[in-house]
XYZ file of C-alpha atoms in Angstrom:
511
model
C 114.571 196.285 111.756
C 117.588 199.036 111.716
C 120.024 196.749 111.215
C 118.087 194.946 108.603
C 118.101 197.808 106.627
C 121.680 198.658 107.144
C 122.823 194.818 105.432
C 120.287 195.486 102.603
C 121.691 198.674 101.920
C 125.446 197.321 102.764
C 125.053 193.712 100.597
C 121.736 193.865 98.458
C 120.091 190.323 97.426
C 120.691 190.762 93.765
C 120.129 187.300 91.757
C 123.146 185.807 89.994
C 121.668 184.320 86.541
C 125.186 183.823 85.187
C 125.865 181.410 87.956
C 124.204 178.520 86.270
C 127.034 178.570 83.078
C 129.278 176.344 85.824
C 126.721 173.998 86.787
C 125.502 173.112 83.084
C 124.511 169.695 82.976
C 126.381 167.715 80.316
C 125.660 166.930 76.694
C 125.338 163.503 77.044
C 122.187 163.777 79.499
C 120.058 165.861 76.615
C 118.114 164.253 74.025
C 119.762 164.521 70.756
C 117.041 165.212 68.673
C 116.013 168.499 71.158
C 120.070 169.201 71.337
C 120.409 169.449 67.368
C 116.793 171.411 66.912
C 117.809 174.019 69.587
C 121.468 174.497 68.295
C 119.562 175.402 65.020
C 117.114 177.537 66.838
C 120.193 179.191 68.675
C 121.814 179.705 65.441
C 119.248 181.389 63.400
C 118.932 183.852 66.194
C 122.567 184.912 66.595
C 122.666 184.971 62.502
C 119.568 187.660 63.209
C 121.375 189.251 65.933
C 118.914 188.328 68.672
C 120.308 188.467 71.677
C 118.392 185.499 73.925
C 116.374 186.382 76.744
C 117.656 184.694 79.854
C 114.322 183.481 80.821
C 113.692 181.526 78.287
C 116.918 180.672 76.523
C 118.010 177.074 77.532
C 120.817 176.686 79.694
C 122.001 173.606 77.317
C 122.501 176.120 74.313
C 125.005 177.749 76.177
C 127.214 174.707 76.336
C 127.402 174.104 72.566
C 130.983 174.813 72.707
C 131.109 171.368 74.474
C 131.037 169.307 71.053
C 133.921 168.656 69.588
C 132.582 168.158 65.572
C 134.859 169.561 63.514
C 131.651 170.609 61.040
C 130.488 172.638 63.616
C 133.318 175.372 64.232
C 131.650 178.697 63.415
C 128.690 177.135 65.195
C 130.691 176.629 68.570
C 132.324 180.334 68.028
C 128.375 181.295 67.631
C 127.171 180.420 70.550
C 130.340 181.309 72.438
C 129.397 184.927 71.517
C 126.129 184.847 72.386
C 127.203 183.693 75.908
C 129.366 186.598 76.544
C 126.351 189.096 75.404
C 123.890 186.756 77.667
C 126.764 187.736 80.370
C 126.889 191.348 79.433
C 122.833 191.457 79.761
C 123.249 190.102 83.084
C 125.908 192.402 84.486
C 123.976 195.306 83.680
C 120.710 193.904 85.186
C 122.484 193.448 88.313
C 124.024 196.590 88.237
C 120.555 197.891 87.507
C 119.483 195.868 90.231
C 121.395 197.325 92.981
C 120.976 200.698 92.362
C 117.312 200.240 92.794
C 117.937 198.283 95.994
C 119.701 201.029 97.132
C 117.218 203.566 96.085
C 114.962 201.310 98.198
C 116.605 201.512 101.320
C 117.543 205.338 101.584
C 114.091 205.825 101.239
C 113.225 203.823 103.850
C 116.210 204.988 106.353
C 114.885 208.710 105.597
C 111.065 207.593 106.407
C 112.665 205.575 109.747
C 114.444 209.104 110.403
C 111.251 211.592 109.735
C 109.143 209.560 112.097
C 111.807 209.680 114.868
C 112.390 213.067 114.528
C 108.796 213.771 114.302
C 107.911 211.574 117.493
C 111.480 213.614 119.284
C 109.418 216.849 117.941
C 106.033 215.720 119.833
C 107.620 214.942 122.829
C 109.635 218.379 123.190
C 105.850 219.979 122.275
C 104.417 217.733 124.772
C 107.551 218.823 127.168
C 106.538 222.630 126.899
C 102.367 222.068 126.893
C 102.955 220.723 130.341
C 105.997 222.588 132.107
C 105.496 226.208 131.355
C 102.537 226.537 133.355
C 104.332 224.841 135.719
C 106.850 227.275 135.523
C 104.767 230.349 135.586
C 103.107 229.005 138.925
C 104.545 230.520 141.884
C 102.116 228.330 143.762
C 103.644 224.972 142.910
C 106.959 225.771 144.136
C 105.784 226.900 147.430
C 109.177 225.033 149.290
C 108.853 225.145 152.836
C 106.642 223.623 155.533
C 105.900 226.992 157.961
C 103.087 224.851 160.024
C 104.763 222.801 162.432
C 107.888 225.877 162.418
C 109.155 226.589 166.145
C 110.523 229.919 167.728
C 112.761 228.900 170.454
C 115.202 231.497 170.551
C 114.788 235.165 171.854
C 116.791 238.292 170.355
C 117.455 241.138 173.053
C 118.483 244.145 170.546
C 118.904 246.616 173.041
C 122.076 244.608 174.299
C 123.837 245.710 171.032
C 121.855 248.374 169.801
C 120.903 252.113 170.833
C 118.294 254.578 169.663
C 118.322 256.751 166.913
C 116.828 259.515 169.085
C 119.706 259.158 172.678
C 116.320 260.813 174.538
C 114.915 256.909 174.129
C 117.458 255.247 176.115
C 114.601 254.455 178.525
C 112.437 252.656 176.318
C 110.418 250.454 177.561
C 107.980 248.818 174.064
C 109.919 247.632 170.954
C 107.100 247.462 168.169
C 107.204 246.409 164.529
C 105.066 248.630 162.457
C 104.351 246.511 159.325
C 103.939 243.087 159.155
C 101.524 240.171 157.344
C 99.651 236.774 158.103
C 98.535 233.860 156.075
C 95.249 235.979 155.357
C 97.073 238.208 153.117
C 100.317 236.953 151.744
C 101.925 235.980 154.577
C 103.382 232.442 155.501
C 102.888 232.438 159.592
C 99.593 232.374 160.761
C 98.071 235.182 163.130
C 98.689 232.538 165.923
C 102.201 232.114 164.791
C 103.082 235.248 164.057
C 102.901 236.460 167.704
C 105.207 233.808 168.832
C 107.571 234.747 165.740
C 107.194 238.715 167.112
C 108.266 237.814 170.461
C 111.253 235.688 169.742
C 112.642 238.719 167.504
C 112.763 241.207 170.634
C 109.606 242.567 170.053
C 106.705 243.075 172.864
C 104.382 244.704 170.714
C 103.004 244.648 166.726
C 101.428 245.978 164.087
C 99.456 243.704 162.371
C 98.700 244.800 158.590
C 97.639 242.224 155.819
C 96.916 243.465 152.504
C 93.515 245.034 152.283
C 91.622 243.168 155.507
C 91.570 243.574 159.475
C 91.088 239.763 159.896
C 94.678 238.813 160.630
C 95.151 241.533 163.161
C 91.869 241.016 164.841
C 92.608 237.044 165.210
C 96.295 237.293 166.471
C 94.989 240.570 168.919
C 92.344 237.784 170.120
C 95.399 234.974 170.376
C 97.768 237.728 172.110
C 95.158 238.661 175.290
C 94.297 234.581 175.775
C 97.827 233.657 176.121
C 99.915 236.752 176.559
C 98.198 239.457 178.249
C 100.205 242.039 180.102
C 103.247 240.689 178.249
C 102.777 241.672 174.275
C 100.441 243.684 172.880
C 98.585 243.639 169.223
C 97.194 246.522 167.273
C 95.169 245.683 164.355
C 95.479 247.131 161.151
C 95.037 246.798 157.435
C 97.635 247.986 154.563
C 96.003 249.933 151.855
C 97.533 248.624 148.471
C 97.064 249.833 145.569
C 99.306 250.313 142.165
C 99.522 253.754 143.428
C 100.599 253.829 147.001
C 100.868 251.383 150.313
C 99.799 252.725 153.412
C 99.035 251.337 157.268
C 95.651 251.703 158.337
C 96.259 251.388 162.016
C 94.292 250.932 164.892
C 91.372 249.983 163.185
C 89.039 247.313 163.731
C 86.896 247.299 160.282
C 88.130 247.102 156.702
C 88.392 250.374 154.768
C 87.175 249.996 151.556
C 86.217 253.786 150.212
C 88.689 254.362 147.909
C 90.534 251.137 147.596
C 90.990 250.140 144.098
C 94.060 249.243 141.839
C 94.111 252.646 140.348
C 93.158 255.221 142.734
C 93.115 258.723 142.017
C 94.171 261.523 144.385
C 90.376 262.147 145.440
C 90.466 258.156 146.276
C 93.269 258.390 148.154
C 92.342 261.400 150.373
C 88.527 260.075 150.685
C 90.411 256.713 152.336
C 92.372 259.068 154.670
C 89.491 260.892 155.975
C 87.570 257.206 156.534
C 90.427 256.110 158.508
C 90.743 259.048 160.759
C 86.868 259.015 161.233
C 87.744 255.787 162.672
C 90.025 256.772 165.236
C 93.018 255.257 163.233
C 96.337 256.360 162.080
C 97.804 256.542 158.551
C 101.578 255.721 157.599
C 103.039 255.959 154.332
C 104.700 252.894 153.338
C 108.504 251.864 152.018
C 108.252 255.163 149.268
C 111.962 253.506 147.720
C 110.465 250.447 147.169
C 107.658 252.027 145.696
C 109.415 254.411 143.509
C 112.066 251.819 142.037
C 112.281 251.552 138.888
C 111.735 247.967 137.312
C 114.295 247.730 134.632
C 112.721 246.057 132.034
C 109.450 247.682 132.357
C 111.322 250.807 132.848
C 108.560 252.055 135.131
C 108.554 252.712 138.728
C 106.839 249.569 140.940
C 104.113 251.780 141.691
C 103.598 254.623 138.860
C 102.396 257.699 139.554
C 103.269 257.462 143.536
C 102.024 260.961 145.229
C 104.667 262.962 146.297
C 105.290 263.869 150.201
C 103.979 267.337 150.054
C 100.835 266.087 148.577
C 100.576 262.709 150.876
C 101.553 265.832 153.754
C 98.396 268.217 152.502
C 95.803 265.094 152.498
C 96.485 264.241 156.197
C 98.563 261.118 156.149
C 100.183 260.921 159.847
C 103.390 259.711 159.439
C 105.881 257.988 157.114
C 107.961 254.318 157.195
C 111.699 255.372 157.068
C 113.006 251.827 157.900
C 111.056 248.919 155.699
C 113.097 245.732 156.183
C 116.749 247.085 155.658
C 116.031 249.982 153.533
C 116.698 253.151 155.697
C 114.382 256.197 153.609
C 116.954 259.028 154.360
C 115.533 261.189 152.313
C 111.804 260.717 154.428
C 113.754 260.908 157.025
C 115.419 263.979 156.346
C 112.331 265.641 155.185
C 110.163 264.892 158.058
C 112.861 266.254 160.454
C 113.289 269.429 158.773
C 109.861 269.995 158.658
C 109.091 269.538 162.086
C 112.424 271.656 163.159
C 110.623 274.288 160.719
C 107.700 273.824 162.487
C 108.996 274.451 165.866
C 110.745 277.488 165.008
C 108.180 279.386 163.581
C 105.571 278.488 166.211
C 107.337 276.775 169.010
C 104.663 274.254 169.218
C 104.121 272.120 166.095
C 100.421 271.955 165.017
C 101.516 268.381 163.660
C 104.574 266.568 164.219
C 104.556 263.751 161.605
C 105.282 260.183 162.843
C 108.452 257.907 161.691
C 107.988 254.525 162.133
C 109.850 251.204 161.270
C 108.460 247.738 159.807
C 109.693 244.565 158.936
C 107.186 243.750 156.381
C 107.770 240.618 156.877
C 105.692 237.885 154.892
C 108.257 234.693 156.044
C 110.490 234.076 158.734
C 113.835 235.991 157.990
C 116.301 238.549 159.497
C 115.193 241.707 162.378
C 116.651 244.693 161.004
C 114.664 247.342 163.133
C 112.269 247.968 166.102
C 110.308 251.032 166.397
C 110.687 251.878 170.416
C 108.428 253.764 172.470
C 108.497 255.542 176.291
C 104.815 254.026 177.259
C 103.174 254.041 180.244
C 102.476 250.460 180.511
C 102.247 247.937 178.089
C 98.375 248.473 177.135
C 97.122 249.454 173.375
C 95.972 252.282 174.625
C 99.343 253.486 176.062
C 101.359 252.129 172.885
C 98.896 254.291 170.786
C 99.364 257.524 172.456
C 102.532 257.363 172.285
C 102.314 256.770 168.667
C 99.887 259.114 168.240
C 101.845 261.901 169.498
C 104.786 261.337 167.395
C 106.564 260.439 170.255
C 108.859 257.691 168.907
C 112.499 256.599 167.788
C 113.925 253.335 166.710
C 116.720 250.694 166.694
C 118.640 249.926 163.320
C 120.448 247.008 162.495
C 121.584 247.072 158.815
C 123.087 243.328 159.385
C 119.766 241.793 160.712
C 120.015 239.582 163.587
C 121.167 236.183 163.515
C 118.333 234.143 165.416
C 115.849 231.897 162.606
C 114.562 228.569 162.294
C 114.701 226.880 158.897
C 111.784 225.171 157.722
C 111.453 222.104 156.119
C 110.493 221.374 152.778
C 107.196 220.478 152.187
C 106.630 216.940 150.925
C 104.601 218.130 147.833
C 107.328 220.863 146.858
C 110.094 217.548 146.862
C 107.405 215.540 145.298
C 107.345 218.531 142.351
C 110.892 219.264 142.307
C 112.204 217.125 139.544
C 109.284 218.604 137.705
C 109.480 222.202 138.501
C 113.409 221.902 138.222
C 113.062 220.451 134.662
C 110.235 223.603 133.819
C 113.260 225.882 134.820
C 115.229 224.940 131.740
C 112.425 227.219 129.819
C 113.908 230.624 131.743
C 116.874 230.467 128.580
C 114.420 230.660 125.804
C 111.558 233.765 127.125
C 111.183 236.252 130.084
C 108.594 237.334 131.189
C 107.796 240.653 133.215
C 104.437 240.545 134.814
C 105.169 244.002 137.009
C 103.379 244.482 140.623
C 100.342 242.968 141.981
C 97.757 245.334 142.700
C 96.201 242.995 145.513
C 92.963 243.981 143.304
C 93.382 240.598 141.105
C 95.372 242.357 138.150
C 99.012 243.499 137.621
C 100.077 247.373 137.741
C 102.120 247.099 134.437
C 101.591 245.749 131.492
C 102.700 242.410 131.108
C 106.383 241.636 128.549
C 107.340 238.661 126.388
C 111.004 238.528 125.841
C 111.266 235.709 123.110
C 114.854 234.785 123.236
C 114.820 233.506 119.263
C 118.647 232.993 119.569
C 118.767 230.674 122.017
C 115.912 228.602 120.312
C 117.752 228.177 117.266
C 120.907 226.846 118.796
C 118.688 224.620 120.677
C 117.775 223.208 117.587
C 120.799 223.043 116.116
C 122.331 221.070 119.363
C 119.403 218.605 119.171
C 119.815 218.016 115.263
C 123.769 217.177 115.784
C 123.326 214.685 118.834
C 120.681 212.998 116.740
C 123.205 213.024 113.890
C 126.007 211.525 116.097
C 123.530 209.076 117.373
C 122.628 207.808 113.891
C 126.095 207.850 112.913
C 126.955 205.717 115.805
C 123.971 203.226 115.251
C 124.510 203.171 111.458
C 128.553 202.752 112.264
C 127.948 199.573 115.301
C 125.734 197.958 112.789
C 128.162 198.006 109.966
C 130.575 196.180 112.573
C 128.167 193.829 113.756
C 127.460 192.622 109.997
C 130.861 192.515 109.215
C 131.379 190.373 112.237
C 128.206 187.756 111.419
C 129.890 187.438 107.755
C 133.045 186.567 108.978
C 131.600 183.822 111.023
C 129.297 182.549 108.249
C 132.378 182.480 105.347
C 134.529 180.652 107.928
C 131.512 177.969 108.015
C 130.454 177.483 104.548
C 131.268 174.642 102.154
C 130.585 173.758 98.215
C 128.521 170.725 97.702
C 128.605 168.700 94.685
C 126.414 170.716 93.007
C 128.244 174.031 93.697
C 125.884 175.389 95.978
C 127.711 177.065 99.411
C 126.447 175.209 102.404
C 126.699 175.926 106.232
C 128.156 173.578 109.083
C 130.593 171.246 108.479
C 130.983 168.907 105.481
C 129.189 165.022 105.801
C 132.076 162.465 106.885
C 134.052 165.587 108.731
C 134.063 166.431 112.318
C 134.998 169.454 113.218
């Protein structure tokens, strides 16, 4: 139907009345009598100045000029002035004509365009109705395949590594503080998180989902039915909260007095005194990760974090200076000077605050420390006296260690991937800053829109010039392709004997 349109516009179908003047039929085939009452007719009007109208004025009375009577001179220069106004009419209507055909067809091109570029417009709202939320949902691009994961290799750090503290040479537990399970956030189950803990050097854990004892109580149950005497499991929960993150360890019930996304100091110190009614310890968690400063929000990750003297004066036990391979220095510093205070002025510390190391870690990735510990054997028990007592130092590797196994992706993440790949295209025209999750079901910041209206515009002007140089193209190849047909057909056609073109080849030819 385009290219229709295109040889309408191009060549329009405009009829030809002056063509009958060369195909008049001759004098001799009219009735006298009619001839001679017409010519009369014919006459009277052009003495009136009537100009004939085309559909009804004979085509005989415009071949007057045909007779040769002498008589009838000014009648033959008559009627050969009324055919050159009959010709004049008919130029005009055809000019007339075309314009309108022209008219006609612009109008229809712009319809043909406004319904493309409303259908294009549909599409692109149909485009962003579906992908965004696929975009926004960290869920659907999930990658890897962590269930059927192996841990065949072992790291040994202490073939490479040394103590902070030089009296720990003798160490005999390497245990990571901080860790998660697939009942929090985590991507290793309980189950598989032991086997991960042992191939990274370690022969003891921490166990501390977000909020719940379950994972640590499961992999403590996995550890004594297929490692006992060789690794040990403590259980343990991590407080989180848009305030602070602390380990509960050492505890074998979730603590839940105080635990809300925005706790207030009374909170906090009420969910100390729960866990130490328990028998449990409490670290403070990664305080630089806490206290950094998200740059668009332009708030700290956890606002309003309590400072050490005040975490100090409620009772926490001890602090996490290492936190994957963030070394606290300034925890570090603080809790050593404070002790070496205490020690001075009494020569026994009342309370020697606990450092600790964790590698947080929620997938398989890099060992960059190992809390180490002088224990009598390889028990809980033992592991948490030692602990208890402050009595620990740590390895510190701020490479990581080499050993990993990759996963494999997940069938449903390839399945998504052209889809969630395509929903990526949307980062260029928003961000969006949803802050910290509380772990309580709600964010700790406020949630920001960044609407990038720049981009958006040039994304319309891009689209509105490739469909230009489309239409330009289509519009061009169809002018060729007509150009080409007409070619063909004027190389084809023949008058017949009535002047009419014909196609083919003429009758008693071959070709």
């Amino acid at each position: 139907m385009h290219n229709r349109h295109i040889r309408d516009c191009l060549q329009p179908n405009v009829p030809r009345f002056m063509d009958s003047f060369d195909r008049a039929p001759r004098e001799a085939d009219l009735d006298p009598e009619w001839l001679q009452d017409n010519k009369q007719s014919t006459l009277a009007d052009a003495s009136d100045g009537v100009v004939p109208n085309p559909a009804t004025t004979d085509i005989a009375s415009m071949h007057i000029s045909r007779t040769s009577d002498s008589n009838g001179r000014g009648l033959v220069d008559s009627v050969t002035e009324l055919g050159r106004r009959f010709s004049l009419a008919d130029t005009h209507r055809q000019s007339a004509s075309k314009a309108t055909s022209r008219k006609t067809c612009a109008k229809r091109y712009a319809r043909q365009i406004g319904k493309r570029a409303g259908v294009a417009a549909a599409i692109l709202v149909v485009l962003a109705i579906v992908l965004i939320p696929v975009h926004e949902s960290s869920g659907i691009k999930n990658a890897y395949n962590y269930r059927d994961i192996t841990f065949d290799w072992e790291t040994t750090p202490g073939d490479y590594l040394v103590p902070m503290n030089p009296d720990f040479s003798d160490y005999n537990v390497l245990i990571d503080g901080h860790s998660h399970t697939t009942l929090s956030d985590g991507k290793l189950t309980p189950e598989q998180l032991v086997e991960y803990s042992i191939a990274q050097g370690f022969n003891a854990i921490i166990v501390t989902d977000h909020n719940t004892v379950s994972g640590g109580l499961r992999a403590e149950k996995y550890a004594k039915d297929n490692h006992q005497g060789r690794f040990v499991v403590v259980p343990g929960m991590e407080y989180t909260s848009c305030r602070i993150h602390m380990n509960f360890i050492n505890i074998n019930i979730t603590v839940t007095e105080g635990n809300s996304a925005f706790p207030s100091d009374a909170d906090i110190k009420r969910a100390i005194d729960r866990v130490h009614e328990l028998g449990g310890l409490v670290i403070v968690n990664h305080i630089p990760w806490s206290n950094h400063t998200l740059d668009r929000l332009r708030k700290p990750r956890l606002p309003n974090h309590p400072s050490i003297q005040s975490l100090v004066a409620w009772g926490v036990d001890g602090f996490e200076v290492i936190n994957q391979a963030t070394f606290d220095m300034p925890t570090y510093q603080y809790v050593k000077t404070l002790t070496s205070n205490l020690i001075n002025q009494t020569n026994i510390p009342t309370r020697k605050l606990i450092l600790m190391t964790g590698s947080d870690v929620h997938a398989p990735s890099r060992a960059y420390a190992w809390t180490v510990l002088k224990a009598q054997n390889l028990t809980k028990e033992a592991v948490m006296d030692e602990i208890s007592h402050a009595r620990t130092s740590f390895l510190f590797d701020p490479t990581g260690n080499s050993a990993g196994d990759i996963p494999k992706y997940t069938r449903h993440y390839l399945a998504l991937a052209p889809l969630t790949g395509l929903s990526d295209y949307f980062d260029v025209f928003y961000d969006r800053y949803k802050g910290q999750y509380s772990f309580h079901g709600s964010f700790c910041q406020r949630d920001i829109v960044d609407i990038h209206a720049t981009s958006i515009g040039c994304f319309v002007v891009y689209l509105a010039a490739v469909v230009v140089i489309l239409e330009l193209a289509y519009v061009f190849f169809g002018y060729i392709r007509l150009r080409v047909k007409q070619c063909q057909c004027s190389n084809n056609s023949y008058p017949d004997d009535d002047g009419n073109m014909r196609h083919g080849v003429p009758q008693g030819q071959t070709k």
